[in-house]
Coordinates of N, CA and C in Angstrom, one line a residue:
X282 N -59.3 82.8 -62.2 CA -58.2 81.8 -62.0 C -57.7 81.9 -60.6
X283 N -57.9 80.9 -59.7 CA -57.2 80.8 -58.4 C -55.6 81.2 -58.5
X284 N -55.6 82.1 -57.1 CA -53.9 82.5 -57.3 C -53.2 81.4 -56.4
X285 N -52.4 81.0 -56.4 CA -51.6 79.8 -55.7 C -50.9 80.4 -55.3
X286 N -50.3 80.5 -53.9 CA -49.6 80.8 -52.8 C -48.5 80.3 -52.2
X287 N -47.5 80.3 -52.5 CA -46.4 79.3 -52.0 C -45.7 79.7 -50.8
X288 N -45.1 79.0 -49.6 CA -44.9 79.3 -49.0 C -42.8 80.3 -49.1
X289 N -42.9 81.3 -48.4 CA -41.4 82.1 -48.5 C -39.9 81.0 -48.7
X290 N -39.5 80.5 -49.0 CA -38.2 79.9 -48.7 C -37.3 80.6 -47.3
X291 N -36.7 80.0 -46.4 CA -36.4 80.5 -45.6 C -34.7 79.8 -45.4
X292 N -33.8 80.6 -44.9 CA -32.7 79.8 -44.5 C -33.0 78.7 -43.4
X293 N -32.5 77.4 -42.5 CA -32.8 77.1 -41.6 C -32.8 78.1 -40.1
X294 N -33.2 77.5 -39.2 CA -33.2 78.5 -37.3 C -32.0 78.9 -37.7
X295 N -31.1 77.9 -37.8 CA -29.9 77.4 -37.1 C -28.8 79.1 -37.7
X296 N -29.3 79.0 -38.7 CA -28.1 80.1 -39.9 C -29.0 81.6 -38.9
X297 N -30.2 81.6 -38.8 CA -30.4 83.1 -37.9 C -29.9 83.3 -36.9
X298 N -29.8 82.2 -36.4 CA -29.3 82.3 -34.9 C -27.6 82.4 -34.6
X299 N -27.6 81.8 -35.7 CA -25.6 82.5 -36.0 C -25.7 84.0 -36.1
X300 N -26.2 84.0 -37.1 CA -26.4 85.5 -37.5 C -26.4 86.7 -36.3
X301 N -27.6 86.2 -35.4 CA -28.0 87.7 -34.5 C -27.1 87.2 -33.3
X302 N -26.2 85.8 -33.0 CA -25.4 86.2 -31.9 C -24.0 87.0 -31.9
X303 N -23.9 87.3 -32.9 CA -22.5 88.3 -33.1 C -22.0 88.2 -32.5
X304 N -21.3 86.8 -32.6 CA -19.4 86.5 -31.5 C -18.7 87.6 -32.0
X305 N -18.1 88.0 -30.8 CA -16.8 89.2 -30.8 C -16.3 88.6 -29.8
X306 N -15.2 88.8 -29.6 CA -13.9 88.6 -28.6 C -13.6 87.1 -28.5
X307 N -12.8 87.0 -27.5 CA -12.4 85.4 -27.1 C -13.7 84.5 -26.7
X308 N -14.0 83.6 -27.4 CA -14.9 82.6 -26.8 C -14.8 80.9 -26.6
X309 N -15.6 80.5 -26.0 CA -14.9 79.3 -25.6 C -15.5 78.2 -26.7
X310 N -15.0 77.0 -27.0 CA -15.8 76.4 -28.2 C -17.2 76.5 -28.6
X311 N -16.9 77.1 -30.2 CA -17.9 76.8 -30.7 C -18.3 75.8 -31.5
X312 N -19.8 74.4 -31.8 CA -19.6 73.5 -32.2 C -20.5 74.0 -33.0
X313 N -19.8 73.8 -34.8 CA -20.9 74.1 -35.9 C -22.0 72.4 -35.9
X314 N -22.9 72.7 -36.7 CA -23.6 71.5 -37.1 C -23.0 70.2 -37.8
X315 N -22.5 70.3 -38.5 CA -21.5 69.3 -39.2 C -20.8 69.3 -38.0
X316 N -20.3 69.1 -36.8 CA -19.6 69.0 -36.0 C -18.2 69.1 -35.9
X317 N -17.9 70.3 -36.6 CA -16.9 70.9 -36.1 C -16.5 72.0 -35.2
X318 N -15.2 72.3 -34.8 CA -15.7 72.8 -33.6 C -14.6 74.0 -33.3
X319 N -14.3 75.0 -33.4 CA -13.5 76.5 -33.0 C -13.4 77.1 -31.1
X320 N -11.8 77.5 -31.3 CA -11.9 77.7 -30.0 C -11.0 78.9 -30.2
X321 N -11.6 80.1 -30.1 CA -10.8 81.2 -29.4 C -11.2 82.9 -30.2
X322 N -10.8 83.4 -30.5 CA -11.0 84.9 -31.1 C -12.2 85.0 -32.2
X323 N -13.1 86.4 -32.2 CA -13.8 86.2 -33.0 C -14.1 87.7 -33.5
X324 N -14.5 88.1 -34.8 CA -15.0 89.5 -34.8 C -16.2 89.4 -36.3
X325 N -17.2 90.0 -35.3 CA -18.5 89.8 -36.3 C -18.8 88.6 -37.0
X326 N -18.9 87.6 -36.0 CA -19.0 86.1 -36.1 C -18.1 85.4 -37.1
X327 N -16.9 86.3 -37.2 CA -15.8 85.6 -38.6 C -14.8 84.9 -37.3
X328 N -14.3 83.7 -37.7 CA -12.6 83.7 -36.5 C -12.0 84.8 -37.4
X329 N -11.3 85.1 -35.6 CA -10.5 86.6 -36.3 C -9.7 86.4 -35.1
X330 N -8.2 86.4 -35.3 CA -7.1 86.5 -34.1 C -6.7 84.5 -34.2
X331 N -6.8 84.9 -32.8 CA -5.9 83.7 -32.2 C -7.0 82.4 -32.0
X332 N -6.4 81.1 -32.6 CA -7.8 80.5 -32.2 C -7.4 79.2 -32.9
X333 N -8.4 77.6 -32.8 CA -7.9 76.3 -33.1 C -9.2 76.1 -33.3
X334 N -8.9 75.2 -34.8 CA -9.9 74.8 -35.3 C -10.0 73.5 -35.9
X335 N -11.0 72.5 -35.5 CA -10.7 71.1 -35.6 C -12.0 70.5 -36.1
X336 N -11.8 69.6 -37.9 CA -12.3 69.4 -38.5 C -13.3 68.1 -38.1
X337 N -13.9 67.4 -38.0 CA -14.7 66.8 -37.7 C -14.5 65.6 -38.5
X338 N -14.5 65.8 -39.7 CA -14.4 64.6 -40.9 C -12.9 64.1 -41.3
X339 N -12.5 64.7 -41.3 CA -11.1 64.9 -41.3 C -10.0 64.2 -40.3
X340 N -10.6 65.1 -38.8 CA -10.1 64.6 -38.0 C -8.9 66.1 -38.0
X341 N -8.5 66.7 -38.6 CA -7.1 67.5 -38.9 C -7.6 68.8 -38.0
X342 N -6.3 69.5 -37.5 CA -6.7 70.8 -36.6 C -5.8 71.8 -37.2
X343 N -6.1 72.8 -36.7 CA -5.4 73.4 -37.3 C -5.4 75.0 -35.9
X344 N -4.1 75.8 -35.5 CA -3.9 76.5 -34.4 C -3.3 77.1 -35.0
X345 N -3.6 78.6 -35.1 CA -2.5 79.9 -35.4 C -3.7 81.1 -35.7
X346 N -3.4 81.9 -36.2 CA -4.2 83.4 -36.4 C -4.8 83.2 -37.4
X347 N -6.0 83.9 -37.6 CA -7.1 83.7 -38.5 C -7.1 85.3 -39.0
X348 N -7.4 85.4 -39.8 CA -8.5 86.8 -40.8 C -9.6 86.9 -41.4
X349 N -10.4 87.4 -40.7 CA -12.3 87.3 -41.0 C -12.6 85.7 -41.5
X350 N -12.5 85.0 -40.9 CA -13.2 83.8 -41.3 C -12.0 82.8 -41.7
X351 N -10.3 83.3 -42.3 CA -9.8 82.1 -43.0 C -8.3 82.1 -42.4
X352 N -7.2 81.2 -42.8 CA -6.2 81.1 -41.8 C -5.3 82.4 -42.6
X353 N -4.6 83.2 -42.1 CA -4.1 84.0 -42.3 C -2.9 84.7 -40.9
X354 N -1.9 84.4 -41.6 CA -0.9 84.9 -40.1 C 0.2 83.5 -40.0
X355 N 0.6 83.4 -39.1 CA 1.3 82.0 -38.7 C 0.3 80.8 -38.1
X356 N 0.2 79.8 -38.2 CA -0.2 79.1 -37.8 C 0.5 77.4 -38.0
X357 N -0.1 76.4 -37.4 CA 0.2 74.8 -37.8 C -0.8 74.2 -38.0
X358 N -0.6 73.6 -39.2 CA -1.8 72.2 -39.1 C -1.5 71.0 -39.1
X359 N -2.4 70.2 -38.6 CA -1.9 68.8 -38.3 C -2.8 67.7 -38.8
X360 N -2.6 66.7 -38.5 CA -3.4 65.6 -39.0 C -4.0 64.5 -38.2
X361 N -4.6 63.6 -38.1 CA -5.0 62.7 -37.0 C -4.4 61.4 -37.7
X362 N -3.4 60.9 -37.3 CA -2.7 59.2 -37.6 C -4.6 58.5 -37.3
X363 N -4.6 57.6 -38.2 CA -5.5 56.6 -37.5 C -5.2 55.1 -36.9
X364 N -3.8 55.3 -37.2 CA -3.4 53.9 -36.6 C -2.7 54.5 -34.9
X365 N -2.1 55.4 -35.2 CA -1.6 55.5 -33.5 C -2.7 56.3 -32.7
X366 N -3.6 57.5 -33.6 CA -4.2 58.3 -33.0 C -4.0 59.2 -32.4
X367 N -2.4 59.6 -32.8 CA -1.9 60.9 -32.6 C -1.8 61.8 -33.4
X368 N -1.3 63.4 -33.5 CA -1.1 64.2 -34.5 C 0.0 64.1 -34.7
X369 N 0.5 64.5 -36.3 CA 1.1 64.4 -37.1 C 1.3 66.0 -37.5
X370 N 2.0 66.8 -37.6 CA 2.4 68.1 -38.4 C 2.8 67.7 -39.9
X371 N 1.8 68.8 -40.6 CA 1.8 68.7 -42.2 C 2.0 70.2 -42.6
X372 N 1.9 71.0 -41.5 CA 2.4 72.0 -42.1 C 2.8 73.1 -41.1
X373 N 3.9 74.0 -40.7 CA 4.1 75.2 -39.9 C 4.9 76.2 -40.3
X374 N 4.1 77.0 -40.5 CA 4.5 78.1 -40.8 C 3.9 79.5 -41.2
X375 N 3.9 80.1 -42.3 CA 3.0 81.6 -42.6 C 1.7 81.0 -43.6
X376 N 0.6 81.8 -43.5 CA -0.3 81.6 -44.3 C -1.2 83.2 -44.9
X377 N -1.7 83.0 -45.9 CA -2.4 84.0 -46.4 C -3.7 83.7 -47.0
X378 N -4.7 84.1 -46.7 CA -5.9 84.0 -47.7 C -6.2 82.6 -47.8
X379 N -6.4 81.6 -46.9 CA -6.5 80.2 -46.0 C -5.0 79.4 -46.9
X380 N -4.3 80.0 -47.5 CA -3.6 79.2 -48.4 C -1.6 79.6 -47.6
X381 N -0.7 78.4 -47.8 CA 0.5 78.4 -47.4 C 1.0 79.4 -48.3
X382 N 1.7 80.9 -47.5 CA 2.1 81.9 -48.3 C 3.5 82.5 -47.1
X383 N 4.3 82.8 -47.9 CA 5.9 83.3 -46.9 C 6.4 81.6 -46.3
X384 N 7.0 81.8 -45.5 CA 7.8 80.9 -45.1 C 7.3 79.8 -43.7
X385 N 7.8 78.3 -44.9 CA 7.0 77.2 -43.7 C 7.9 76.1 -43.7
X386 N 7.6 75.5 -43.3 CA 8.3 74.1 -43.4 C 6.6 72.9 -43.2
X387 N 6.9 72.2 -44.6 CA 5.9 71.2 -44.8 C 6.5 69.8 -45.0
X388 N 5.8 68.9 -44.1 CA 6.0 67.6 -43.7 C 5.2 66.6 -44.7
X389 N 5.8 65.8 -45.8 CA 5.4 65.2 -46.9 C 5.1 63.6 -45.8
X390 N 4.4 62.8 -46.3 CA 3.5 61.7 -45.6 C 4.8 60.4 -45.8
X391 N 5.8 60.5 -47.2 CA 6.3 59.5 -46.9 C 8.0 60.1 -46.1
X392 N 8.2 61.0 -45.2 CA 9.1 61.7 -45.1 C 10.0 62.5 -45.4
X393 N 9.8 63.0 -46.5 CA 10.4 64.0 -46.9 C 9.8 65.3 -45.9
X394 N 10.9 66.2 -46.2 CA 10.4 67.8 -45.9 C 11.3 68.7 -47.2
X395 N 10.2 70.0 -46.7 CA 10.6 71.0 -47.3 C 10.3 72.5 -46.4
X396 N 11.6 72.8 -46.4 CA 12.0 74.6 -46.0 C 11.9 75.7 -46.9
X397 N 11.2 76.6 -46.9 CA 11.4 77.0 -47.4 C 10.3 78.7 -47.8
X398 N 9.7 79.0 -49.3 CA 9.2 79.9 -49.2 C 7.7 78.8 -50.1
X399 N 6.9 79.9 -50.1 CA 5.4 79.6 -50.8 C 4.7 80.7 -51.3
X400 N 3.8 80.5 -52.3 CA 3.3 81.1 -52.4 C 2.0 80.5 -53.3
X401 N 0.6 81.4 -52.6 CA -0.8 80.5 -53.0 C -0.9 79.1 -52.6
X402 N -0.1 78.1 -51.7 CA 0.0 77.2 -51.8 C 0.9 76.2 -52.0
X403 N 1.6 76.7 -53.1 CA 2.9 76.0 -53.6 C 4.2 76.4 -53.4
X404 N 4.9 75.7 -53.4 CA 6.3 76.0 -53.4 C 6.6 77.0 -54.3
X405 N 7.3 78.4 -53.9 CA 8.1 79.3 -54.7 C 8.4 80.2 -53.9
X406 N 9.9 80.9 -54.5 CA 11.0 81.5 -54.2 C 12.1 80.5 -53.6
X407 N 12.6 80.8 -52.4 CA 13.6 79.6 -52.4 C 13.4 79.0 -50.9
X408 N 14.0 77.7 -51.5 CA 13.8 77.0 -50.4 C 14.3 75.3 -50.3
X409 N 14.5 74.5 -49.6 CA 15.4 73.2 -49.6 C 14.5 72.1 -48.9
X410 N 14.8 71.5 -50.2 CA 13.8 70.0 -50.1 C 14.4 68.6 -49.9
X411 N 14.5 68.3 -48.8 CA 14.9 66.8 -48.0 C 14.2 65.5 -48.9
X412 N 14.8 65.0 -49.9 CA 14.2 63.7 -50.2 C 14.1 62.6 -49.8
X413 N 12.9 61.9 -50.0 CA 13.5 60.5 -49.1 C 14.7 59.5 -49.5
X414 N 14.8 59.4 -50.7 CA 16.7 59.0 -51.0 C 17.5 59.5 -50.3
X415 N 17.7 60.4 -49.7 CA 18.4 61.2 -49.1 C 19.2 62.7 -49.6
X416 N 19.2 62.7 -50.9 CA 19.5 64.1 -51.8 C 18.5 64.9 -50.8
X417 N 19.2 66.4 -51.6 CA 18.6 66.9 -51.5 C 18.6 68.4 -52.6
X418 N 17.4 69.3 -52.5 CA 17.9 70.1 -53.7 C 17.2 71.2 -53.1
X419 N 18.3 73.0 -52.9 CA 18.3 74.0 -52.4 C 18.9 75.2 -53.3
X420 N 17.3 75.8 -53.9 CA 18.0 77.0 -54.4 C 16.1 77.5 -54.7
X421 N 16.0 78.0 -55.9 CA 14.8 78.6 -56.3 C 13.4 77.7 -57.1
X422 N 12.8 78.2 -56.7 CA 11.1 77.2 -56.8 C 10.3 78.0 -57.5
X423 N 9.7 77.6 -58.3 CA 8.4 78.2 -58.9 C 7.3 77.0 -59.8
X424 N 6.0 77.7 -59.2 CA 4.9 76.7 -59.4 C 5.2 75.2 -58.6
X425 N 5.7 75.2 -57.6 CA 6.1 74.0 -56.9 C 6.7 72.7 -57.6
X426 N 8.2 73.8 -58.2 CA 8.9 73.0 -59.0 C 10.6 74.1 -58.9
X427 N 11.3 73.3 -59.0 CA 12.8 73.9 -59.6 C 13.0 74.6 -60.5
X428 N 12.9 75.8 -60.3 CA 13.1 76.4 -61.9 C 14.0 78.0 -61.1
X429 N 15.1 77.8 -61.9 CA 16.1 79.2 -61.8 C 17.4 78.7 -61.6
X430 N 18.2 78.7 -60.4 CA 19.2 78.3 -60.0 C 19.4 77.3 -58.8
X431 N 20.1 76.7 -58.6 CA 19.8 75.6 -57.3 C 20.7 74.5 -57.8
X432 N 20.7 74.2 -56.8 CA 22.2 72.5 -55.9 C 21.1 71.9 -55.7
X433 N 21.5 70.7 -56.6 CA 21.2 69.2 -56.0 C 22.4 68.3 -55.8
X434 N 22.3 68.0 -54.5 CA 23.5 66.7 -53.8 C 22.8 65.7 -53.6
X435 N 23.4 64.6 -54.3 CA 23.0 62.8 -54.6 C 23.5 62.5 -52.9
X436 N 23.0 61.3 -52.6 CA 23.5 60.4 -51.6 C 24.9 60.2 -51.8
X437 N 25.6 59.6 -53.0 CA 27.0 59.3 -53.4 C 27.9 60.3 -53.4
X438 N 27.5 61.9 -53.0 CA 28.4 62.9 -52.9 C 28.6 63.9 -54.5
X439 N 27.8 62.9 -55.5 CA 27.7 64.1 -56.4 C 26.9 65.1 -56.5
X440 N 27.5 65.8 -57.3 CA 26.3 67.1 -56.9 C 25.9 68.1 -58.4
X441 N 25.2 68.5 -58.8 CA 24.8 69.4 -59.8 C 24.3 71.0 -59.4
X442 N 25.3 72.2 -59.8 CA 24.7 73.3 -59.2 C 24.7 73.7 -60.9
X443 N 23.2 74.5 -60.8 CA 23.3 75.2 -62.5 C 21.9 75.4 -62.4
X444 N 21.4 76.0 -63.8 CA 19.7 76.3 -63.8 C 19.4 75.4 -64.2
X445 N 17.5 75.3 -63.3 CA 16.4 74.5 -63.7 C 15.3 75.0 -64.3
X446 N 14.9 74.3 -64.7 CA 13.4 74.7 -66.0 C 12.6 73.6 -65.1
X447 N 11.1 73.9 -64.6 CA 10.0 73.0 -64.4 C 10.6 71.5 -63.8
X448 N 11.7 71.5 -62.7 CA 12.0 70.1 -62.1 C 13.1 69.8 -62.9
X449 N 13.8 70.5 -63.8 CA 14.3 69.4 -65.1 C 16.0 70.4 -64.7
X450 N 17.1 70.1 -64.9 CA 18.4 70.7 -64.9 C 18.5 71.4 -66.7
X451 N 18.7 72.4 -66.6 CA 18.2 73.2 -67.8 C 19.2 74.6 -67.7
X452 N 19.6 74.4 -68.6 CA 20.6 75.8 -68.9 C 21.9 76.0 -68.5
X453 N 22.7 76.5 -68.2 CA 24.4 76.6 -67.8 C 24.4 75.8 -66.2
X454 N 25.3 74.8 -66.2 CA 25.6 74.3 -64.9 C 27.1 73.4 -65.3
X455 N 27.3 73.0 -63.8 CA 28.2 71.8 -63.7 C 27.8 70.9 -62.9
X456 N 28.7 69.2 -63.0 CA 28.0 68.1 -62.7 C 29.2 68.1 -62.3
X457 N 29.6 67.9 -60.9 CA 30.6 67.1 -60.0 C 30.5 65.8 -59.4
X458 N 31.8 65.2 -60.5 CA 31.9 63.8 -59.6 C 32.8 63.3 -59.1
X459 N 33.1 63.7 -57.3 CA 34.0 64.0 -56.5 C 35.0 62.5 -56.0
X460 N 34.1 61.3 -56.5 CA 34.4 60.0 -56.7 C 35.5 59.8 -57.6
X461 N 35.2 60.4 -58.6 CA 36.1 60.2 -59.7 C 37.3 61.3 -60.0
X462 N 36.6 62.6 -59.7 CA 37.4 63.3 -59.9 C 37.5 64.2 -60.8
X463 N 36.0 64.4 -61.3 CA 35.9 64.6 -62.3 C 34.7 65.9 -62.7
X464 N 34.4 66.4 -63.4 CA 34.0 67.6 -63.4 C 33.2 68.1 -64.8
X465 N 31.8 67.8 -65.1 CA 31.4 67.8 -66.5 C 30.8 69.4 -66.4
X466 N 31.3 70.3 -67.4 CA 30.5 71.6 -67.3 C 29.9 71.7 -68.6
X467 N 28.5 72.4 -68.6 CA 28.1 72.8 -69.9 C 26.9 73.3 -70.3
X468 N 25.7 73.0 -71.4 CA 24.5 73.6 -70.6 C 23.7 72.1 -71.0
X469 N 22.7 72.5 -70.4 CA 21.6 71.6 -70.1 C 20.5 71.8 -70.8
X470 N 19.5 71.2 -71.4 CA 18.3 71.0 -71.9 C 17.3 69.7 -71.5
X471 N 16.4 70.2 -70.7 CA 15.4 69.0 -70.1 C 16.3 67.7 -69.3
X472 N 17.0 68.1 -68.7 CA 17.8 67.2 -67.8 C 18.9 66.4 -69.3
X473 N 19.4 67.0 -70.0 CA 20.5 66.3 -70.8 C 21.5 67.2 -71.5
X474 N 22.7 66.8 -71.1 CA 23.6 67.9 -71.4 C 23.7 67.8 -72.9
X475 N 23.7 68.7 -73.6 CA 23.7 69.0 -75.2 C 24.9 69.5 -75.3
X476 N 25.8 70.4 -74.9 CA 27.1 71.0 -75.0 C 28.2 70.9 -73.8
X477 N 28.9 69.6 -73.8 CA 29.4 70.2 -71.8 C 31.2 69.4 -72.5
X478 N 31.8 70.0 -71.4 CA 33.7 69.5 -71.8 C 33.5 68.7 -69.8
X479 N 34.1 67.9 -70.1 CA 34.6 66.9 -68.9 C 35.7 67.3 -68.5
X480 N 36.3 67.3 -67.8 CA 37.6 67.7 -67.1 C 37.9 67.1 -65.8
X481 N 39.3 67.1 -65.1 CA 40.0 66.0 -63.8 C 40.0 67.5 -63.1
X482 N 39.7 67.2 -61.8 CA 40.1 67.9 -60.9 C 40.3 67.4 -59.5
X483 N 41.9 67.3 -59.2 CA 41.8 66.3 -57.9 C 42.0 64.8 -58.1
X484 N 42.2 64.5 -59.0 CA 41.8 63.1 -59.5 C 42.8 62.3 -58.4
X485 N 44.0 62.8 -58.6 CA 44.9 61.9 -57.6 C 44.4 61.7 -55.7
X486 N 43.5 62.8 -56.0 CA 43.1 62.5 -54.2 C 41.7 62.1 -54.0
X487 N 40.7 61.5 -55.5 CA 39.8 61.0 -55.6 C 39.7 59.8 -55.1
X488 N 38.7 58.8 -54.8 CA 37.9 57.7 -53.5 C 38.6 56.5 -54.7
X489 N 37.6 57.0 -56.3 CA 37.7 55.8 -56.9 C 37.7 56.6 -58.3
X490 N 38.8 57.0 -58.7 CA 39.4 57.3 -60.2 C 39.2 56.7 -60.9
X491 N 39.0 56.8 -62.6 CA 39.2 56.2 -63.9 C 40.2 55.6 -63.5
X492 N 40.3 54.4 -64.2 CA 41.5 53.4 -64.4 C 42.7 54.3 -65.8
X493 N 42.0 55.1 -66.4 CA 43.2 55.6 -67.0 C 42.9 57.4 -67.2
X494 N 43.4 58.1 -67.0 CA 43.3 59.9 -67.2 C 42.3 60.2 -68.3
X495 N 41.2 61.3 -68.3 CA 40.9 61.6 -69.7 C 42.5 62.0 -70.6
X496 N 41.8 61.4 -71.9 CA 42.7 62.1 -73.2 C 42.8 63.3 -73.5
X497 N 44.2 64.2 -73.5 CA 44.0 65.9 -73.9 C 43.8 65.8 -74.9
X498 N 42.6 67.1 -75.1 CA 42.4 67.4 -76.7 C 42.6 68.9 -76.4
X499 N 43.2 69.3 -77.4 CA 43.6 70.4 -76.9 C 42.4 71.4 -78.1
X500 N 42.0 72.3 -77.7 CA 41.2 73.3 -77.9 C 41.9 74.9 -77.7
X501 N 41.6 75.1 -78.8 CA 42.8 76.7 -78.8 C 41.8 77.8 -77.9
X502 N 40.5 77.3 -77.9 CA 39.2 78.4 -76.8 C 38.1 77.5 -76.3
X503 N 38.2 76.8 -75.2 CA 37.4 76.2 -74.7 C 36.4 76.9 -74.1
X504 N 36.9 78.4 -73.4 CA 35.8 78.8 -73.0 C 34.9 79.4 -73.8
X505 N 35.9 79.7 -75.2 CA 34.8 80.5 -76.2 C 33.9 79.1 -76.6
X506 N 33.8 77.8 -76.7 CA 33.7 76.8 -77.3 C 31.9 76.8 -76.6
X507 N 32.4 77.2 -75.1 CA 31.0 77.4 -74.3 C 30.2 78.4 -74.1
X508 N 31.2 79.5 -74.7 CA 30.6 80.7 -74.7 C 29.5 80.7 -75.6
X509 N 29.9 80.0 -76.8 CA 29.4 80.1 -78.0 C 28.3 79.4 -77.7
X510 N 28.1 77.9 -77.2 CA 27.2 77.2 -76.9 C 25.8 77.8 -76.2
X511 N 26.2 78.7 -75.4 CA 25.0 79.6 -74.2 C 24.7 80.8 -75.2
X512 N 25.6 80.9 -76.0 CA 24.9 82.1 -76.5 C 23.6 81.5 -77.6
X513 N 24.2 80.1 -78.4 CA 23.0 79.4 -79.1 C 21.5 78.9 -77.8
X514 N 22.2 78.8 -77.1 CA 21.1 78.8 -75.8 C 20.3 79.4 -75.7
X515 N 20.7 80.9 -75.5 CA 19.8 81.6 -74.9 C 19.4 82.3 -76.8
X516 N 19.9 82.4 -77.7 CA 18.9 82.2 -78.7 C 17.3 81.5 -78.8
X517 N 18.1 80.3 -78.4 CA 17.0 79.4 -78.8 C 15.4 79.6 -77.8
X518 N 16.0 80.4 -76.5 CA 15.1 80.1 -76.0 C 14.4 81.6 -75.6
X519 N 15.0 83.0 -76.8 CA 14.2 84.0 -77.0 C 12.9 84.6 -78.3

């Protein structure tokens, strides 16, 4: 029986010839085949150090310190507008393991920003996010969401400081509303207060007061009233 011979599989030239030129140190652009293209530090043909790297398909660059091959260190990345054809910043600040890690400030497409901390990517630890309404909401982040403690201020001057669960106002807080004069404290579940007492604070030197005072009810332990409430709280949610 004839033996059949096939020929070796081989990488292309192109991947050997990367191979055996072993960039080290500063070099001046290099253009891959897909036509992108690197300019600056290198060790054992990885970017390594200081150096800008600009995507081809994309159009987006990106300038700051590398580690063996990925963005790691401080850097910025940007983007190419295609209507003016200028760069746009989407992101500046720390990076780890090519991903946004420590502290950046990231530029959202319909104007927002956010300051703050990251981590793998996402928003977490703490940090203050500019909305485009104009609020804005500054305290602690996880999974690129609100979750712990943190202030949100409305446009209108109200404001809510207390815990968040996943985006949502969740657990002991108060709601100020400096318009009125007024002051709801209590706790929260999925953005809805389930246990809170309203109260006047200021009211005489409020913008635009109730047309008539809350009604006293008088309560012989209001605070126990809320004590009790957080304590069924944090039951509920061990």
């Amino acid at each position: 029986m004839p033996v059949v011979k096939y020929p070796r599989l081989r990488d292309p030239l192109f991947y050997e010839w990367d191979r055996k030129a072993q960039k080290c140190g500063l070099r001046h652009t290099i253009y891959a085949v897909n036509g992108d293209q690197y300019t600056g530090e290198w060790l054992d043909n990885l970017r390594h150090g200081k150096g800008t790297q600009i995507w081809k398909s994309s159009g987006a660059i990106y300038s700051g310190d590398w580690k063996f091959g990925k963005r790691d260190g401080y850097g910025s990345y940007s983007v190419l507008d295609p209507a003016t054809k200028e760069y746009k910043r989407v992101y500046t600040g720390w990076w780890q393991n090519d991903r946004r890690s420590g502290r950046g400030t990231f530029f959202y497409p319909n104007g927002e920003l956010y300051e703050g901390e990251w981590s793998n990517g996402l928003r977490s630890g703490w940090g203050k996010m500019h909305y485009k309404d104009g609020s804005t909401y500054e305290g602690q982040w996880l999974m690129d969401q609100p979750n712990g403690q943190g202030l949100l201020q409305l446009p209108n001057g109200n404001r809510y400081n207390g815990g968040w669960k996943d985006g949502k106002k969740h657990g002991p807080g108060k709601y100020f509303y400096p318009d009125k004069g007024q002051l709801l404290e209590g706790i929260w579940v999925a953005d809805i207060p389930k246990c809170a007492v309203l109260v006047e604070f200021g009211r005489e030197n409020a913008p635009a007061p109730p047309e008539l005072p809350l009604p006293e009810i008088k309560l012989q332990d209001p605070a126990g009233v809320l004590a009790e409430a957080q304590a069924m709280f944090d039951d509920s949610h061990n």
